[in-house]
Amino acid sequence: MALTTTTHSDPPLNDDSLCSLPQQNQEDCSSSSLQETPFSMGSPGKYLSGVSRVEMAWAHWTKLGRPKFIVAPMVDNSELPFRMLCRKYGAEAAYTPMLHSRIFSENPKYRSEEFTTCNEDRPLFVQFCANDPDTLLEAARRVESYCDYVDINLGVFPKLEDTLKYAKMLEDAGCSLLAVHGRTRDEKDGKKFRADWNAIKAVKNELRIPVLANGNVRHMDDVQNCLEETGADGVLSAETLLENPALFAGFRTADWVSDNENGYVDGKLDQADLVVEYLKLCEKYPVPWRMIRSHVHKLLGDWFRLQPQVREDLNAQSRLTFEFLYGLVDRLRELGVRVPLHQKDTSAARDSAEVSRIEL
């Protein structure tokens, strides 16, 4: 199982450059990157017993509102504009992309481009990869004032009993929260391998701290089933959100509405709408163009399959602009392409309930 543990000169115009320059005099300070001064962890506290650490873990989780619907960490994909889009549509917390702790500590340019946040971007988990505790600590100190958890991405065990021992060791070492992806390293492809919810349930039963589940989440029915079957305190989604950032608001793509499934209607929202919203957020919170290009491909994948020449035109662009991307969405609409997102027909459910009451 894969585990993540949490404790409290002009650049060239290419896909690695920022999509726009931050406005210098915004009164609302709409986004912020890290300052160059390190942050103090505060005075060392007294030694805490295992019980006290668990109580503190739950107190912190409760203070944050015990979020259940969470944007998972995704390299180059869970950046600030995308997190804010997901939050608008029901996400209650979010992870940053996985950041390299050594480069983050050493390279100001990496810090300023790869990590940005804003006041509304909370609760926030910052995830690092690291193999040196001092380097991880330095990176964590740089972000502690901007987030609610610092998370480290850990390895994988084929045997459940090894995972359980490792998870317990992490809890005993002071871990405040554990996220469990119910697949091994060799089972990364979610379309080929189903996450093992029973394994996640076993980890949850073994630990006393909050546990999050990750895997097999395609729509809100999966979210609710995962919470019930695993007993987890929250659910993470990654790949599904890339295609449908409105997942946690109850929207689902046509792939997950079967032909014989009644009660789902056009939700009056589609992925082109979400692309436009995302681009506006990118104008407000600048990020590297490579991230924007990736999101446009993911969000409009179904549309590009219907109009592949539009995708080819996008791929031919060595330098992207917002004007081009807004025009691309307009072009798809002019070609008559629309792939709606679906929602449960609540009016039909109300009518059915009313009929039932009348019959009684």
XYZ file of C-alpha atoms in Angstrom:
360
model
C 0.000 0.000 0.000
C 1.170 3.543 -0.699
C 1.254 5.822 2.337
C 1.636 9.539 2.849
C 2.154 10.842 6.350
C 1.508 14.351 7.603
C 2.829 16.342 10.590
C 1.450 19.222 11.920
C 16.328 38.069 -15.475
C 13.208 37.520 -17.910
C 12.557 33.816 -18.274
C 12.169 32.252 -21.732
C 8.605 32.052 -22.993
C 7.952 28.327 -22.944
C 5.868 25.828 -21.005
C 8.143 26.207 -17.972
C 7.591 29.959 -17.751
C 4.759 31.471 -15.749
C 1.532 32.094 -17.633
C 1.622 35.774 -16.582
C 3.503 38.015 -14.231
C 1.988 38.604 -10.781
C 0.393 42.008 -10.371
C 2.583 44.047 -8.070
C 0.031 46.212 -6.298
C -2.969 44.027 -5.650
C -4.618 45.279 -2.492
C -6.100 41.880 -1.646
C -2.783 40.042 -2.021
C -4.732 37.402 -3.950
C -1.858 34.944 -4.127
C 1.447 34.626 -2.369
C 4.614 32.687 -2.982
C 7.146 31.927 -0.298
C 9.234 34.700 1.159
C 12.962 34.267 1.476
C 12.992 34.327 5.270
C 12.705 30.981 7.032
C 9.993 30.476 9.630
C 10.456 29.457 13.228
C 8.893 26.264 14.469
C 8.482 27.903 17.883
C 9.870 26.814 21.208
C 10.344 23.097 21.704
C 7.378 21.672 23.577
C 7.381 19.224 26.405
C 7.484 15.533 25.643
C 4.005 14.269 24.798
C 2.675 10.796 25.501
C 1.185 8.739 22.686
C -2.304 9.495 23.980
C -1.611 13.237 24.042
C -0.271 13.171 20.478
C -3.388 11.355 19.274
C -5.616 13.833 21.084
C -3.742 16.714 19.479
C -4.054 15.081 16.071
C -7.819 14.852 16.440
C -8.085 18.355 17.909
C -6.300 19.783 14.866
C -8.406 17.746 12.431
C -11.581 18.881 14.203
C -10.465 22.521 14.180
C -10.219 22.282 10.385
C -13.801 21.007 10.177
C -12.920 17.349 9.551
C -12.900 17.734 5.747
C -14.077 14.631 3.876
C -13.679 15.616 0.204
C -10.032 16.228 -0.613
C -7.963 16.980 -3.721
C -5.109 14.465 -3.840
C -1.480 15.434 -4.522
C -0.740 15.364 -8.256
C 2.615 16.305 -9.747
C 2.158 19.429 -11.899
C -1.626 19.153 -11.543
C -2.813 20.107 -8.044
C -1.474 23.656 -8.267
C -3.282 26.695 -6.841
C -5.691 27.544 -9.713
C -6.833 23.927 -9.984
C -7.196 23.611 -6.215
C -9.353 26.733 -6.161
C -11.521 25.399 -8.991
C -12.053 22.135 -7.112
C -12.829 24.038 -3.898
C -15.541 26.000 -5.726
C -17.150 22.666 -6.617
C -17.183 20.995 -3.232
C -13.602 20.079 -2.316
C -13.109 20.765 1.400
C -9.294 20.476 1.509
C -6.450 20.005 -0.959
C -2.864 18.867 -1.387
C -0.161 20.687 -3.320
C 1.738 18.806 -6.001
C 4.586 16.742 -4.585
C 7.557 19.069 -4.122
C 11.228 18.085 -4.027
C 12.409 19.053 -0.542
C 16.070 19.648 -1.402
C 15.368 21.763 -4.480
C 12.627 23.573 -2.584
C 15.069 24.488 0.182
C 17.893 25.532 -2.146
C 16.221 27.147 -5.152
C 14.191 30.383 -4.783
C 12.907 30.157 -8.365
C 11.574 26.642 -7.762
C 9.853 27.801 -4.589
C 8.203 30.828 -6.178
C 6.969 28.964 -9.263
C 6.024 25.582 -7.850
C 4.293 26.675 -4.629
C 1.756 29.492 -4.428
C -1.270 29.861 -2.216
C -3.852 32.398 -1.048
C -5.993 33.053 2.003
C -8.891 30.968 0.666
C -6.639 27.995 -0.083
C -7.203 26.225 3.252
C -7.150 23.630 4.663
C -3.965 22.904 2.727
C -1.560 19.950 2.773
C 1.949 20.543 1.389
C 3.543 17.318 0.172
C 7.284 16.728 -0.122
C 9.459 13.877 -1.261
C 12.609 13.561 0.827
C 15.297 11.132 1.944
C 17.050 13.368 4.461
C 15.283 14.486 7.661
C 17.189 17.765 8.008
C 16.392 18.750 4.428
C 12.733 17.880 4.949
C 12.662 19.925 8.154
C 14.122 22.956 6.405
C 11.528 22.699 3.635
C 8.728 22.231 6.162
C 9.787 25.323 8.089
C 9.477 27.368 4.901
C 5.824 26.409 4.399
C 4.480 25.943 7.928
C 2.916 29.412 8.031
C 1.099 28.772 4.760
C -0.474 25.368 5.373
C -2.234 23.102 7.849
C -0.209 19.911 7.301
C 3.202 18.978 5.940
C 3.088 15.608 4.206
C 5.822 13.217 3.101
C 5.303 10.718 0.308
C 6.387 7.246 1.429
C 6.950 3.781 -0.092
C 4.912 0.713 -0.684
C 4.632 -2.845 0.820
C 3.189 -5.863 -1.028
C 2.145 -7.520 2.247
C -0.620 -5.963 4.319
C 0.948 -6.965 7.627
C 4.100 -4.998 6.716
C 1.963 -1.971 5.852
C 0.160 -2.199 9.189
C 3.430 -2.389 11.139
C 4.815 0.565 9.229
C 1.663 2.634 9.721
C 1.729 1.936 13.461
C 5.384 2.925 13.613
C 4.535 6.229 11.920
C 1.764 6.918 14.413
C 4.076 6.139 17.340
C 6.663 8.514 15.858
C 4.212 11.428 15.941
C 2.376 11.277 12.614
C -0.815 13.377 12.864
C -2.686 11.927 9.885
C -2.137 9.123 7.385
C -3.417 8.884 3.797
C -3.540 5.392 2.296
C -3.669 4.600 -1.402
C -5.019 1.077 -1.704
C -2.586 -0.051 -4.391
C 1.048 -1.152 -4.481
C 3.702 0.581 -6.552
C 3.184 -1.953 -9.352
C -0.543 -1.238 -9.426
C -0.442 2.461 -10.274
C -2.808 2.206 -13.230
C -6.225 2.768 -11.708
C -7.941 1.569 -14.884
C -6.284 -1.845 -14.589
C -6.104 -2.275 -10.813
C -8.834 -1.568 -8.284
C -7.732 -0.103 -4.978
C -8.098 -2.473 -2.039
C -10.553 -0.801 0.316
C -10.258 -3.710 2.757
C -6.573 -2.900 3.168
C -7.418 0.748 3.854
C -10.009 -0.397 6.407
C -7.361 -2.537 8.112
C -5.037 0.468 8.432
C -7.879 2.599 9.788
C -8.710 -0.055 12.385
C -5.062 -0.327 13.418
C -4.519 3.381 14.062
C -5.929 5.994 16.423
C -5.158 9.074 14.312
C -7.270 10.283 11.328
C -6.882 8.165 8.186
C -7.711 9.194 4.616
C -8.581 6.807 1.763
C -7.473 7.108 -1.857
C -8.530 4.989 -4.829
C -11.590 3.906 -6.877
C -13.343 7.265 -6.659
C -15.168 8.080 -9.892
C -18.266 9.903 -8.590
C -19.989 10.785 -5.326
C -21.560 7.349 -4.908
C -18.006 5.959 -4.781
C -17.058 8.622 -2.236
C -19.900 7.644 0.092
C -19.277 3.925 -0.388
C -15.583 4.366 0.349
C -16.279 6.264 3.558
C -18.735 3.589 4.691
C -16.667 0.537 3.714
C -13.275 1.747 4.975
C -14.360 3.861 7.946
C -11.889 6.483 6.707
C -12.167 10.066 7.871
C -11.915 11.516 4.362
C -11.514 10.575 0.706
C -8.918 11.770 -1.800
C -9.459 11.944 -5.556
C -6.850 12.521 -8.243
C -7.369 11.231 -11.805
C -11.149 11.672 -11.782
C -10.826 15.306 -10.692
C -8.524 16.041 -13.625
C -11.373 15.207 -15.998
C -14.128 16.471 -13.714
C -13.156 19.080 -11.091
C -16.864 19.297 -10.156
C -16.864 15.707 -8.836
C -17.446 16.674 -5.210
C -20.430 18.851 -6.201
C -22.204 15.747 -7.474
C -21.399 16.063 -11.185
C -20.265 13.018 -13.158
C -19.067 12.428 -16.703
C -21.106 10.434 -19.186
C -18.708 7.494 -18.665
C -20.256 6.962 -15.235
C -23.897 7.314 -16.227
C -25.041 3.941 -17.538
C -27.659 3.671 -20.274
C -30.149 2.028 -17.931
C -29.495 4.414 -15.017
C -32.421 6.741 -14.475
C -32.432 9.945 -12.495
C -29.420 11.681 -14.112
C -29.835 14.781 -16.252
C -27.692 17.365 -18.010
C -26.228 19.353 -15.130
C -26.034 22.545 -17.236
C -22.262 22.428 -16.797
C -19.608 21.013 -19.087
C -15.840 20.695 -19.197
C -15.479 23.682 -21.519
C -17.163 25.804 -18.844
C -14.640 24.459 -16.350
C -11.717 25.217 -18.688
C -12.821 28.845 -18.916
C -13.146 29.062 -15.124
C -9.720 27.462 -14.732
C -8.087 29.868 -17.199
C -9.521 32.854 -15.332
C -8.044 31.487 -12.121
C -4.683 31.081 -13.874
C -4.796 34.736 -14.874
C -5.329 35.591 -11.208
C -2.825 33.060 -9.821
C 0.035 32.642 -12.349
C 1.477 29.138 -12.833
C 3.829 27.565 -15.406
C 2.253 27.061 -18.827
C 3.062 23.347 -18.778
C 0.498 22.893 -16.012
C -2.156 24.773 -17.961
C -1.493 22.767 -21.107
C -1.851 19.529 -19.156
C -5.184 20.559 -17.621
C -6.637 21.667 -20.956
C -5.781 18.271 -22.454
C -7.324 16.393 -19.512
C -10.477 18.492 -19.299
C -11.189 18.512 -23.032
C -10.124 14.948 -23.815
C -13.653 13.828 -24.762
C -14.143 16.946 -26.873
C -10.835 16.442 -28.699
C -11.851 12.896 -29.598
C -14.809 14.382 -31.476
C -12.723 17.148 -33.080
C -9.124 15.832 -33.216
C -7.958 18.657 -35.471
C -8.509 21.117 -32.627
C -6.243 19.009 -30.399
C -3.624 18.962 -33.154
C -3.732 22.748 -33.315
C -3.185 22.905 -29.560
C -0.238 20.513 -29.771
C 1.293 22.616 -32.548
C 1.510 25.663 -30.277
C 5.020 25.974 -28.840
C 3.914 29.065 -26.903
C 0.479 29.282 -25.386
C -1.519 32.421 -24.678
C -4.800 32.934 -22.906
C -6.212 34.446 -26.073
C -5.460 31.251 -27.978
C -6.957 29.003 -25.292
C -10.157 31.008 -24.917
C -10.423 30.961 -28.713
C -9.941 27.193 -28.721
C -12.952 26.768 -26.431
C -15.012 29.090 -28.638
C -13.991 27.100 -31.698
C -15.154 23.833 -30.155
C -18.498 25.383 -29.319
C -18.857 26.785 -32.843
C -18.223 23.282 -34.198
C -21.245 22.114 -32.220
C -19.288 20.064 -29.680
C -20.747 19.742 -26.205
C -20.195 16.927 -23.720
C -22.317 17.707 -20.643
C -21.642 16.725 -17.069
C -24.556 14.998 -15.370
C -26.255 15.407 -12.009
C -28.948 13.525 -10.175
C -32.390 14.862 -11.046
C -33.442 16.101 -7.630
C -36.794 17.304 -8.953
C -37.628 13.776 -10.099
C -36.654 12.451 -6.666
C -38.934 14.988 -4.985
C -41.811 14.105 -7.330
C -41.307 10.405 -6.561
C -41.338 11.059 -2.836
C -44.502 13.110 -3.183
C -46.208 10.292 -5.097
C -45.176 7.822 -2.396
C -46.698 10.003 0.309
C -49.937 10.339 -1.653
C -50.147 6.579 -2.181
C -49.646 5.971 1.533
